[in-house]
C-alpha positions as a printed NumPy array, in Angstrom:
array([[ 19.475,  38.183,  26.03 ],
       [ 17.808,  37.026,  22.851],
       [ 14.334,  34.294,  23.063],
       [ 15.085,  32.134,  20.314],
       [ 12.529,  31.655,  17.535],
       [ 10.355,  29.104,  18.224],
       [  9.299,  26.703,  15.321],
       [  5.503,  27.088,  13.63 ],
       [  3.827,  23.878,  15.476],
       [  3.546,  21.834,  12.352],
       [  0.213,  19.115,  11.673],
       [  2.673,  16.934,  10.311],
       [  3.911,  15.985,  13.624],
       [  0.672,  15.419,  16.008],
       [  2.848,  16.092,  19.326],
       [  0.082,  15.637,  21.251],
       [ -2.31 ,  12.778,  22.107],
       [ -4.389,  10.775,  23.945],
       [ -1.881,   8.088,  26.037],
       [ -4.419,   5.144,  26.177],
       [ -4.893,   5.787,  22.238],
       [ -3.306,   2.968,  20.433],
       [ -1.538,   3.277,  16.608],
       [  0.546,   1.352,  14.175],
       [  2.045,   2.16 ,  10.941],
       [  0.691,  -1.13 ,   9.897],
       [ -1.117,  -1.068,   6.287],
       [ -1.037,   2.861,   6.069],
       [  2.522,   2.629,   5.812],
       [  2.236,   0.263,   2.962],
       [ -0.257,   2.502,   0.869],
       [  1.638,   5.482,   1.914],
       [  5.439,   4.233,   2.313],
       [  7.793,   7.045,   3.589],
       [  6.997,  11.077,   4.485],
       [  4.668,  13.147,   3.628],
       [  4.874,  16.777,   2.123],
       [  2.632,  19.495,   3.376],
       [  0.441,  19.333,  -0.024],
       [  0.617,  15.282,   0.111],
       [ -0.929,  14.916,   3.585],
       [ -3.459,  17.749,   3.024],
       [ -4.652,  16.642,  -0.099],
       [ -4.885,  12.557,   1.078],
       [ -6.401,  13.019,   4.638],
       [ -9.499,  14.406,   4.506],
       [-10.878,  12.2  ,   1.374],
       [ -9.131,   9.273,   2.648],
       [-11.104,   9.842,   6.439],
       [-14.256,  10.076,   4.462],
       [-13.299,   7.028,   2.531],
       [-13.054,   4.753,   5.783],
       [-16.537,   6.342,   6.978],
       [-18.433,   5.892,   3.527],
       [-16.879,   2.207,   3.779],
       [-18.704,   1.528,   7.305],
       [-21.565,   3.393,   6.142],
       [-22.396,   1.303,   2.91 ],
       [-21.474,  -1.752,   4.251],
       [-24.749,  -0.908,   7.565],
       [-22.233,  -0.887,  10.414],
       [-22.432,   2.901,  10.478],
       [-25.82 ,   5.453,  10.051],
       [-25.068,   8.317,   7.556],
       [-24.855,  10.894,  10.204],
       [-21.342,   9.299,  11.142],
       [-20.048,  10.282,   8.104],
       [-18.206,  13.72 ,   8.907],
       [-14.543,  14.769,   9.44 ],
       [-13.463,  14.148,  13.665],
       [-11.779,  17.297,  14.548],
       [ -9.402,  15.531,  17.069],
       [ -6.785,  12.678,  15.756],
       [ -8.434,  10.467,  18.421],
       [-11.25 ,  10.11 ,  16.657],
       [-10.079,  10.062,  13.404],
       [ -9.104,   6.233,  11.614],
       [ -5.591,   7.61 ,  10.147],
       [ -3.401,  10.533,  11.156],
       [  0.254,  11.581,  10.275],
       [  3.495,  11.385,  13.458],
       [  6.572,  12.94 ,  11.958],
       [  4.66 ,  12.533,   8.776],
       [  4.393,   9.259,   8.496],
       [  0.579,   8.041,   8.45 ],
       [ -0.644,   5.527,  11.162],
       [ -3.856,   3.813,  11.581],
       [ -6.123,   4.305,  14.86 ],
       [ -6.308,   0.644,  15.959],
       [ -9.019,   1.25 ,  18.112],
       [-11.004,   2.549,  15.617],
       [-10.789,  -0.431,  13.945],
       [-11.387,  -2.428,  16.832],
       [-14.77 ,  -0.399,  17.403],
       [-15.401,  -1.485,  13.643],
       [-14.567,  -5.05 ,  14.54 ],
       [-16.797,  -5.289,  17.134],
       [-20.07 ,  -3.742,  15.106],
       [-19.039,  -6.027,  12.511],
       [-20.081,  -9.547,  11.254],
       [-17.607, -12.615,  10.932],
       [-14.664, -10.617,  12.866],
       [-12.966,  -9.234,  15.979],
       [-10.886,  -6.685,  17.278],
       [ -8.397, -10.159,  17.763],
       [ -8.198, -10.4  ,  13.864],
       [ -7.904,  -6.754,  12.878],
       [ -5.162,  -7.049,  15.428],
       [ -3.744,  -9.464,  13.663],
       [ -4.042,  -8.281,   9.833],
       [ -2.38 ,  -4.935,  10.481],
       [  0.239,  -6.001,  13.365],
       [  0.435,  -9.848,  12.528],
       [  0.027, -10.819,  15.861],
       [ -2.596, -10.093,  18.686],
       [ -1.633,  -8.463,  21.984],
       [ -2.038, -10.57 ,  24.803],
       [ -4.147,  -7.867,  26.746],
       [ -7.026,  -7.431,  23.618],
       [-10.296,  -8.357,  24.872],
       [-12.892,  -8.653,  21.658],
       [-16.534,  -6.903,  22.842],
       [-18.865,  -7.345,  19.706],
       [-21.912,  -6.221,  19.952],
       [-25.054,  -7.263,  17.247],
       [-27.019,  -3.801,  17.11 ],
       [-25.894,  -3.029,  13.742],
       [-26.029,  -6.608,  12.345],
       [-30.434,  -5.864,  10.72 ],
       [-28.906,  -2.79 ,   9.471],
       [-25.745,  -4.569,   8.213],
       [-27.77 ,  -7.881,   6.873],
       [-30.36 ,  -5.436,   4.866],
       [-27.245,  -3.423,   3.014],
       [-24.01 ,  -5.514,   3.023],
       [-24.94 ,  -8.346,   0.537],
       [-25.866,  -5.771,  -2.174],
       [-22.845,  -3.808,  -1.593],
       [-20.412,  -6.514,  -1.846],
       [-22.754,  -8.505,  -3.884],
       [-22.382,  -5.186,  -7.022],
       [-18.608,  -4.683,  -5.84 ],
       [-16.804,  -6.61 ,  -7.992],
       [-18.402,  -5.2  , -11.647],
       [-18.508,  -1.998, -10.165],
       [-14.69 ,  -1.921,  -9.081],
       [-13.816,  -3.524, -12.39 ],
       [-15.924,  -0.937, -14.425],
       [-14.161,   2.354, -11.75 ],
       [-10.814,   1.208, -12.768],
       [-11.253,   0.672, -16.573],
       [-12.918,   4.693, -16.297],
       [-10.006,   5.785, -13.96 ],
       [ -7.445,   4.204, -16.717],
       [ -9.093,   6.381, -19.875],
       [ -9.314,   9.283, -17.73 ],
       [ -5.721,   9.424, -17.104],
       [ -4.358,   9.43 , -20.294],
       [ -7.433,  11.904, -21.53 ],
       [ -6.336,  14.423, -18.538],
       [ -2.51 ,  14.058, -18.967],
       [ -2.889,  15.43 , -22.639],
       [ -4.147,  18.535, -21.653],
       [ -2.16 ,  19.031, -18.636],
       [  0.621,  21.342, -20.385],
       [ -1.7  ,  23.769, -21.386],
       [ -3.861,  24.311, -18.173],
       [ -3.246,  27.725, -16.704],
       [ -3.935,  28.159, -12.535],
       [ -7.407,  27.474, -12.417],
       [ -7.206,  24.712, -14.897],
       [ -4.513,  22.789, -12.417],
       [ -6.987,  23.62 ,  -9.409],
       [ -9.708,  21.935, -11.11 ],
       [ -8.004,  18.973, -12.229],
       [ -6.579,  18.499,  -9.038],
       [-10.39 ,  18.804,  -7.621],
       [-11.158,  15.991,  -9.963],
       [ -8.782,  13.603,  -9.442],
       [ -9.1  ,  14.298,  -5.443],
       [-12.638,  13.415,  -5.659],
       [-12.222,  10.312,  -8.008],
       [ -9.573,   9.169,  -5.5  ],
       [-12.09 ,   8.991,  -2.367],
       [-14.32 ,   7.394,  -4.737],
       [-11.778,   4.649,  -5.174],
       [-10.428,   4.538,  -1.765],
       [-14.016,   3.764,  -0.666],
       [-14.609,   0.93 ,  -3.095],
       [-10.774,  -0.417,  -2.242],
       [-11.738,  -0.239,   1.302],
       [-14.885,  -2.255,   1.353],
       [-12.953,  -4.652,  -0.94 ],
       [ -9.911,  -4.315,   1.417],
       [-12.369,  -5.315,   4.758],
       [-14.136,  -7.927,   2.705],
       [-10.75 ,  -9.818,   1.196],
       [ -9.461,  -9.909,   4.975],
       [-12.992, -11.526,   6.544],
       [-12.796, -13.815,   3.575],
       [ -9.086, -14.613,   4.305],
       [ -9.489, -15.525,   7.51 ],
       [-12.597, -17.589,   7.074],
       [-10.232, -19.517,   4.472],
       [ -7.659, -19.657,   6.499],
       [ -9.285, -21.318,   9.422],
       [-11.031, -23.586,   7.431],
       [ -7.508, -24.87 ,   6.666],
       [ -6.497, -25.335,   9.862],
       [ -9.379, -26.95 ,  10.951],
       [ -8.704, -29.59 ,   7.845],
       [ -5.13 , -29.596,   9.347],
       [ -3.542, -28.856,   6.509],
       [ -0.239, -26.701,   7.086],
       [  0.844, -24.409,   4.412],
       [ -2.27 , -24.718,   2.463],
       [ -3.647, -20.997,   2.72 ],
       [ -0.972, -19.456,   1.186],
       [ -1.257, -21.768,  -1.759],
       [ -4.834, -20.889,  -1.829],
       [ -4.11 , -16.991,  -1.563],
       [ -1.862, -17.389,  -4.889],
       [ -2.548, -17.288,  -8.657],
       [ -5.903, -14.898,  -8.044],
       [ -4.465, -12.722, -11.198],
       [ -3.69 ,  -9.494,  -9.465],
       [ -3.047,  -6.111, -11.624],
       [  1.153,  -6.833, -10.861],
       [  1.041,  -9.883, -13.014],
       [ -0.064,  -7.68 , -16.337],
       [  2.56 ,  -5.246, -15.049],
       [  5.503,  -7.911, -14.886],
       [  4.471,  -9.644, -17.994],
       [  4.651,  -6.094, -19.724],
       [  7.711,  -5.444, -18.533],
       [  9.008,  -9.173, -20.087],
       [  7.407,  -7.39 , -22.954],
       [  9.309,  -4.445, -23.542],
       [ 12.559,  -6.202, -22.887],
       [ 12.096,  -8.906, -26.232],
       [ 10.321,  -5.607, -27.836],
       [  6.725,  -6.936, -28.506],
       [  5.744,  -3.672, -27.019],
       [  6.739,  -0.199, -27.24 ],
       [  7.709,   2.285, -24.586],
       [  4.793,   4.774, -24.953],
       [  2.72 ,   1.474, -24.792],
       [  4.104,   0.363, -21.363],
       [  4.045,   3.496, -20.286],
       [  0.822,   4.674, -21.123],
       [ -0.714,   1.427, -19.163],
       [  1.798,   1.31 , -16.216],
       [  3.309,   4.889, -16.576],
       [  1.41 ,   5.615, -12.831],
       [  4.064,   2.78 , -11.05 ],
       [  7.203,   4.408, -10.04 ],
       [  9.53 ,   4.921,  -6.817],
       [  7.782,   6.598,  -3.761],
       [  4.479,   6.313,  -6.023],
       [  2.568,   6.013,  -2.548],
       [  3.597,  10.117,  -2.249],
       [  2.023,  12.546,  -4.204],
       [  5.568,  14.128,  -4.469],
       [  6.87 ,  11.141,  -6.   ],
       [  8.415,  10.497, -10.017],
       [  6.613,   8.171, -11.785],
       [  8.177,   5.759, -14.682],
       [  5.724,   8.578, -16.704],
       [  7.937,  11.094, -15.55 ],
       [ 11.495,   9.549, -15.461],
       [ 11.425,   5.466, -17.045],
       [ 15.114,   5.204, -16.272],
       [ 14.075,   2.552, -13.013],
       [ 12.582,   0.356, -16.251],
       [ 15.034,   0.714, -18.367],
       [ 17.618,  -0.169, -16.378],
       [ 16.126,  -3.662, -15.116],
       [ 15.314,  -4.69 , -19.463],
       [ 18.771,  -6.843, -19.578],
       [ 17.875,  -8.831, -16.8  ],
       [ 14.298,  -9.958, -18.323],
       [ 15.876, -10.289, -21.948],
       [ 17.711, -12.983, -20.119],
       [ 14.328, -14.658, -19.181],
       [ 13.342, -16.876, -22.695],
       [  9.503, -16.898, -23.566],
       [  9.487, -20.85 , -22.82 ],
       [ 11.355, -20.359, -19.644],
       [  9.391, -21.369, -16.169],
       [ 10.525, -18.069, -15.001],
       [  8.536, -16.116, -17.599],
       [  6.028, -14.328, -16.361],
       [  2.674, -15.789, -17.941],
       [  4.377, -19.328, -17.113],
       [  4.552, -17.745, -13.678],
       [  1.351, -17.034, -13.522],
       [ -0.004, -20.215, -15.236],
       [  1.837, -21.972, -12.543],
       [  0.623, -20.128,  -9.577],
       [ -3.048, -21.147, -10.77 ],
       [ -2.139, -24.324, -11.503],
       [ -0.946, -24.528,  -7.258],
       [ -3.647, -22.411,  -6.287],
       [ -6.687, -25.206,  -8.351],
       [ -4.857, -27.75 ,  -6.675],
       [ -4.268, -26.486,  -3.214],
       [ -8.474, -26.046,  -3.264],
       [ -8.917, -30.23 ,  -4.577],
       [ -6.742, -30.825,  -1.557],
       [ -8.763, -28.979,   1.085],
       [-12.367, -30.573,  -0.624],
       [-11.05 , -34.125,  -0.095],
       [-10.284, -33.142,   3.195],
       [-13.856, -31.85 ,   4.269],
       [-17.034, -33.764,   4.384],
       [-19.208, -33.663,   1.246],
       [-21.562, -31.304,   2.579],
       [-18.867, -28.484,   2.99 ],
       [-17.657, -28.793,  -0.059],
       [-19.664, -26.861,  -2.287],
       [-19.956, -23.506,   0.354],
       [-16.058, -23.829,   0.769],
       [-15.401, -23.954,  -2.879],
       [-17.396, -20.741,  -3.187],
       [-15.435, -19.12 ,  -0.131],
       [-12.262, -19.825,  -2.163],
       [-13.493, -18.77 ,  -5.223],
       [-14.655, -15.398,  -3.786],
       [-11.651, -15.132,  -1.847],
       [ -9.578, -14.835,  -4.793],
       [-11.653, -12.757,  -6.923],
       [-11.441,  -9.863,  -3.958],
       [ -7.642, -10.736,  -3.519],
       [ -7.279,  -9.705,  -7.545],
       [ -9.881,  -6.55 ,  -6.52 ],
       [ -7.608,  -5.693,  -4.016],
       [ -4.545,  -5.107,  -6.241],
       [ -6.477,  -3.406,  -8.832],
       [ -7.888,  -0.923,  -6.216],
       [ -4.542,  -0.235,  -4.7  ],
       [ -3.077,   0.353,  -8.552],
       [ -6.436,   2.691,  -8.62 ],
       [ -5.86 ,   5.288,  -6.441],
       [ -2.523,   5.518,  -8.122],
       [ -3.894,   6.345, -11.222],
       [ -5.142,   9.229,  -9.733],
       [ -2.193,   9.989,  -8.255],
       [ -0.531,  10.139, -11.088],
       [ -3.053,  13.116, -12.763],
       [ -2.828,  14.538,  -9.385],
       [  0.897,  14.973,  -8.956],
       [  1.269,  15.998, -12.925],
       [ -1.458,  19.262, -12.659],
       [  0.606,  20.163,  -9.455],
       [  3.523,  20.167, -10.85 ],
       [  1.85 ,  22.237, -13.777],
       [  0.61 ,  24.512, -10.914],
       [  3.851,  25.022,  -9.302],
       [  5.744,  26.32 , -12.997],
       [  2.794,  29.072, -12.804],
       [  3.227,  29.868,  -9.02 ],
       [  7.452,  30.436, -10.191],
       [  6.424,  32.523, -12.71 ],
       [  4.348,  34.623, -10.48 ],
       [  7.419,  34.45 ,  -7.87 ],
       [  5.43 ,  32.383,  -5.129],
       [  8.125,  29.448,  -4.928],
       [ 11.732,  28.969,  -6.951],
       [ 10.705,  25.49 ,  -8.279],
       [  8.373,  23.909,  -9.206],
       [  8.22 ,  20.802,  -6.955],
       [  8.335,  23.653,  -4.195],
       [  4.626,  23.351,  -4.675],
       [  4.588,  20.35 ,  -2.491],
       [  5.362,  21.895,   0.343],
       [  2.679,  24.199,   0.494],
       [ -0.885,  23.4  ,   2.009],
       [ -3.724,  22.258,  -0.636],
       [ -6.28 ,  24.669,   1.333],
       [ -4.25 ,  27.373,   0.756],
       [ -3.16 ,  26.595,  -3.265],
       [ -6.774,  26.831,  -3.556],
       [ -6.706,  30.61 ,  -2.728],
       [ -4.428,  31.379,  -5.155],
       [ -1.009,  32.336,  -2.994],
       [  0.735,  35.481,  -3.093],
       [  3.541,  36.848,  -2.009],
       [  6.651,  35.165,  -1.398],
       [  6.579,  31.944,  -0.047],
       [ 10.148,  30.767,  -0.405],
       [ 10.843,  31.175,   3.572],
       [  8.174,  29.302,   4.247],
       [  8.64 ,  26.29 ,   1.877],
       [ 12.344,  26.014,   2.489],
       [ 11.518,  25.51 ,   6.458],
       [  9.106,  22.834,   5.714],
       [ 11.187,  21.057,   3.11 ],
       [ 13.713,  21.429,   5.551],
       [ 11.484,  19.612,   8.182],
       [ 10.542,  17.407,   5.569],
       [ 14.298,  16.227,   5.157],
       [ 14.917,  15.281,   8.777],
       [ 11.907,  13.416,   9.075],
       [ 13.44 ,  11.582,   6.631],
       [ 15.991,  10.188,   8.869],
       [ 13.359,   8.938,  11.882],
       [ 11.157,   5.876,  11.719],
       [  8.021,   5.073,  14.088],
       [  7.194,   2.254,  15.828],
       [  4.997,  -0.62 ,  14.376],
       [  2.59 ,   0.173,  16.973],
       [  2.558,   2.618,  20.634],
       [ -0.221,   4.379,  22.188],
       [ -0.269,   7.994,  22.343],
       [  2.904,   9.936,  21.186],
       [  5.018,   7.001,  19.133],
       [  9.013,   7.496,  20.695],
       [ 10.406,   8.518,  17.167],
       [ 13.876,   6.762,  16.549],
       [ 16.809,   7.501,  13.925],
       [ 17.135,   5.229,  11.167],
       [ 19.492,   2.306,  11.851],
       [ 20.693,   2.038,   8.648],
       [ 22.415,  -0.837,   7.129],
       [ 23.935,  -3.573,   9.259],
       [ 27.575,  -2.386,   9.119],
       [ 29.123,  -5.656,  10.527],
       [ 27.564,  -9.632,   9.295],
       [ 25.182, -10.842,  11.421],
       [ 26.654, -14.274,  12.839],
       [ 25.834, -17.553,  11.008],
       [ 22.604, -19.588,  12.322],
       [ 20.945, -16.412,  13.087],
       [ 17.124, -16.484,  12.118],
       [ 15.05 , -14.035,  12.141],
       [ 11.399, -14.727,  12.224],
       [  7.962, -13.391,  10.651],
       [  5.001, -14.421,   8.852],
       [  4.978, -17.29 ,   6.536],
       [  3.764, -15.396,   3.269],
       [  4.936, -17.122,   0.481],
       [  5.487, -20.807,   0.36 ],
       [  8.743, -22.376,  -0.763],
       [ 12.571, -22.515,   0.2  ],
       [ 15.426, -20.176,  -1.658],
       [ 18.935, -19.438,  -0.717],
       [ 20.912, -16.544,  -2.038],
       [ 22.464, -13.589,  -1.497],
       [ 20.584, -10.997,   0.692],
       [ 20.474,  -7.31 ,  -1.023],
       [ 19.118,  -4.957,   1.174],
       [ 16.872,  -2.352,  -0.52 ],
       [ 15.874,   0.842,   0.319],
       [ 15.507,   2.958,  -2.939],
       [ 14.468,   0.314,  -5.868],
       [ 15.035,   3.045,  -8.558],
       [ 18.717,   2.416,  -7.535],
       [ 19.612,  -0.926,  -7.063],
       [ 20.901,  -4.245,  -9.039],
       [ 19.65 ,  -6.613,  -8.157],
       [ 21.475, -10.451,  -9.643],
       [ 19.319, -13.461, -10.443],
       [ 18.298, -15.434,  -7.511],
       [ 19.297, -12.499,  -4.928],
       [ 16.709, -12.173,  -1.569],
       [ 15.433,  -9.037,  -1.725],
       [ 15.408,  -7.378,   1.738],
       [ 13.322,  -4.207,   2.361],
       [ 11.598,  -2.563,   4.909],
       [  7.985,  -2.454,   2.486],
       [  7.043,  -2.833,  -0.816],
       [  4.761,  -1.121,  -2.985],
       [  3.673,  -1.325,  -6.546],
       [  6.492,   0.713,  -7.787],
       [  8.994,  -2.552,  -6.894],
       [  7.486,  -5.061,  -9.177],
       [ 10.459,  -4.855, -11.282],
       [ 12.713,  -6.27 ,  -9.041],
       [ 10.285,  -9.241,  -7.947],
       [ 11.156, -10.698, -11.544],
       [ 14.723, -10.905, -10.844],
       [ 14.791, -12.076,  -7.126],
       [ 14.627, -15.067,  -5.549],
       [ 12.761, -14.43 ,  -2.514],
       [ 11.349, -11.372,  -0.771],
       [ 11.859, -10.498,   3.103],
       [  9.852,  -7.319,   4.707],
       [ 10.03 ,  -5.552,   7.776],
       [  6.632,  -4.67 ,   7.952],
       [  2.897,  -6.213,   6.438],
       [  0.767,  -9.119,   6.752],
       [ -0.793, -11.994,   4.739],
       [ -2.345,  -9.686,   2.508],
       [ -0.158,  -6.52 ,   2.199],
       [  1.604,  -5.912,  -1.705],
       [  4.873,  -7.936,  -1.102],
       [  3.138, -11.352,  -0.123],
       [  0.554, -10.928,  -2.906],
       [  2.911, -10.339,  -5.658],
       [  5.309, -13.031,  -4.059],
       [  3.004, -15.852,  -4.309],
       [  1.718, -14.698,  -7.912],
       [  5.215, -15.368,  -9.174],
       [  6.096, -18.278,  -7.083],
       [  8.573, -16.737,  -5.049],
       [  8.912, -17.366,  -0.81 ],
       [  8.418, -14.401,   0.835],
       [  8.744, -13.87 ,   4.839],
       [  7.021, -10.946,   6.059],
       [  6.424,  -8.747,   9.199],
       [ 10.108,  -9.573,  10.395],
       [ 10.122,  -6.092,  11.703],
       [ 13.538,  -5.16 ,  11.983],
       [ 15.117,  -7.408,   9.257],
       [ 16.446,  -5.344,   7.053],
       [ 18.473,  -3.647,   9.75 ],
       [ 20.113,  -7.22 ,  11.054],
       [ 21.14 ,  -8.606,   7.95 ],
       [ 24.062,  -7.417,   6.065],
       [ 23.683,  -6.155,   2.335],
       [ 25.609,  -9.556,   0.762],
       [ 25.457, -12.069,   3.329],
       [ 23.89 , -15.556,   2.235],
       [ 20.784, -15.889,   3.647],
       [ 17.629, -18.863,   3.677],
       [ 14.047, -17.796,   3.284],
       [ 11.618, -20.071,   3.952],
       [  8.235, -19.025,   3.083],
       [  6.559, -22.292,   4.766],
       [  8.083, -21.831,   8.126],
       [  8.552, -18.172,   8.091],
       [ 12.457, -17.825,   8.958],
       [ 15.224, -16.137,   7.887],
       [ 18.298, -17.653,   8.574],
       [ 21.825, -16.216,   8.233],
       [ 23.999, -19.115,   6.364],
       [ 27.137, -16.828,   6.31 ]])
């Protein structure tokens, strides 16, 4: 009788962990949407662990001898189940507690959107001397510092990309070096913003409910002049041709589907996703409220007088400390975009000298293909592979395939139960059904639900609710066109909501299973205010 072969344990799977450890995709799955390859996860993890550390470190709450790599997932802030990355909530919560101005009740609630009934908050103030000596200067420099990363980040990318067809092996390996490096270096500044914009949030936010006024914050949170809005207006650009192709693509060439993957085509690589969405904003006239710097205008316009509402509702001796809170507020919500399209710049150099790499490594007969390369580990391209690897990378892609087809949890402890993808509703949900999240978005908008879950492939009609498990960068195009946005997953301040309320859209968030209960075509009413969904038929 023949033993079966048993599987190579892969890292991308984490069978094994601590039960009382607790996870959700949460925000990582936002920044990293979908699965990760073999090179993806083993070129992201360790930078982006060092990233979170340097974070705690600069801002006091952590000495510099906590800045290493944790050898067991437990420890670590981010991991990968079935390849798909999850936060370490009580890491966080640990954070929380060392930190100033929060709690492990409102990390719960940015990265679930709702606190558990059984979290207990346990700060402590030993690190708040440390914190008070180091924080202000950090975030006090942040802002001119992020601004002056990303404008070096944006040169550098076009610089590297022009050599990038004539780099031989060791030429790839370098550049890949490079633009790992450069990406922990902007993961750490987008973190620190990241932490601050959420403190600063919530401070807002209750400030608004103590004025009692309802629906205020999210009016507040919009018009901050994020990196989408150059990005959308661009695109309104290319479509009435007052800018060229190379143009949009050499500023916004980075964006493209599954951009959050290393193995993923960017509108540099294939523009077709752009192209095909340039009818619908040639329909959009330059005078039209719908345009996007009218958009924008608008959103400021709410946003100036959403902050004169709160000040005549506070007593004159707040009102100077909460204008600043809401002026800071929406300079780190902007920061926050711009870090996010930041690391994809990277990305974007990253992905181009490994493809480069892999057209050497089929020459030398390592892999068939050249995107093979992505399924092989970044420790190990660094040794220069030889031999034939094509067993080995057609089991992982293989692996990588099925994962595909399973989701996680938005949050377990331990080992997540892995489930199959639902898939589309295949029957209408009945009429008056609502489905609930977080208010994200003021407004009301009825329309016709499309449910989205590749937007390189979809068409999308004027006035149609986009319905999606996620967003990421890579979907501005179709936030143009629709007339409201509903998620799955994220909070307040994940992509979706942002770009939402820059373009005056409602958007309901955090629904969690949305996208599986309504039915691709059914008319549907968002309402960004209360934060429902309801099925009209």
């Amino acid at each position: 009788m023949t033993t079966p072969t048993q599987p190579v344990p892969d890292f991308l799977d984490n069978a094994a962990c601590d039960p009382e450890v607790t996870w959700t995709t949460g925000n990582v799955a936002e920044a990293f949407p979908g699965v990760f390859t073999t090179l993806g996860f083993s070129y992201v993890h360790r930078p982006m662990e060092f990233a979170f550390r340097r974070t705690f470190q600069r801002l006091g709450v952590y000495p510099a001898g906590r800045v290493s790599l944790p050898t067991r997932i437990e420890d670590q802030f981010w991991t990968v189940f079935s390849g798909r990355g999850a936060g370490n909530i009580d890491q966080f919560r640990r954070i929380a507690g060392l930190t100033p101005g929060t709690s492990a009740t409102a990390v719960e609630k940015q990265l679930f959107g709702y606190v558990r009934p059984t979290t207990v908050d346990r700060n402590s103030y030993r690190r708040y001397p440390v914190i008070a000596l180091k924080a202000p200067w950090t975030l006090g420099t942040l802002p001119k510092r992020h601004d002056a990363m990303f404008a070096q980040l944006r040169a550098w990318r076009l610089a590297r990309l022009r050599v990038v067809p004539g780099l031989d092996e060791d030429g790839c390996l370098a550049l890949l070096a490079d633009a790992r490096a450069r990406f922990e270096s902007m993961m750490t500044e987008h973190m620190i913003v990241a932490f601050a914009s959420s403190g600063l949030a919530e401070r807002l936010t209750a400030t608004v409910a103590g004025a009692e006024l309802p629906g205020l914050a999210a009016k507040l949170l919009s018009g901050v002049g994020s990196d989408e809005n150059e990005v959308a207006h661009d695109l309104w650009a290319l479509a009435h041709d007052e800018l060229a192709l190379g143009e949009f693509l050499d500023r916004h060439g980075y964006h493209g589907p599954n951009e959050g993957q290393l193995s993923g085509v960017s509108w540099r690589e294939d523009p077709a996703p752009v192209l095909a969405r340039l009818a619908d904003y040639r329909a959009i006239p330059a005078d039209s409220p719908r345009a996007p710097r009218r958009r924008g205008a608008e959103q400021e316009r709410v946003r100036r007088a959403a902050a004169t509402e709160l000040t005549a509702r506070i007593s004159p001796l707040r009102r100077r400390p909460v204008g600043v809170l809401t002026n800071l507020t929406a300079r780190f919500l902007a920061l926050r975009e711009q870090g996010k399209a930041g690391y994809l710049l990277t990305f974007d150099v990253a992905r181009a000298a490994a493809r480069r790499l892999g057209e050497h490594l089929v020459a030398r007969g390592v892999i068939a293909e050249p995107n093979d390369v992505f399924h092989l580990h970044y420790d190990d391209l660094r040794g220069h592979p030889t031999g034939d690897q094509r067993e080995v990378v057609a089991e992982r892609r293989a692996r990588y395939q099925e994962r595909q087809q399973l989701r996680l949890p938005k949050a377990w402890a331990g080992v997540p139960e892995v489930s199959k993808v639902a898939g589309d509703a295949t029957r209408d949900a009945v009429a008056g059904l609502v489905v609930t999240g977080v208010a994200a978005s003021g407004g009301v908008a009825e329309g016709r639900a499309r449910v989205v879950r590749d937007p390189a492939n979809t068409e999308l009609d004027d006035g149609d609710i986009l319905v999606c498990e996620t967003t990421d960068p890579g979907w501005v195009s179709l936030f143009l066109v629709a007339g409201g946005v509903v998620t799955d997953f994220g909070g307040l301040l994940s992509h979706g909501p942002i770009v939402a309320r820059e373009l005056g859209i409602p958007c309901v968030c955090g629904t969690e299973d949305g996208s599986n209960r309504i039915r691709d075509g059914q008319r549907i009413r968002v309402d960004g205010d209360r934060g429902t969904v309801e099925v009209l038929s």
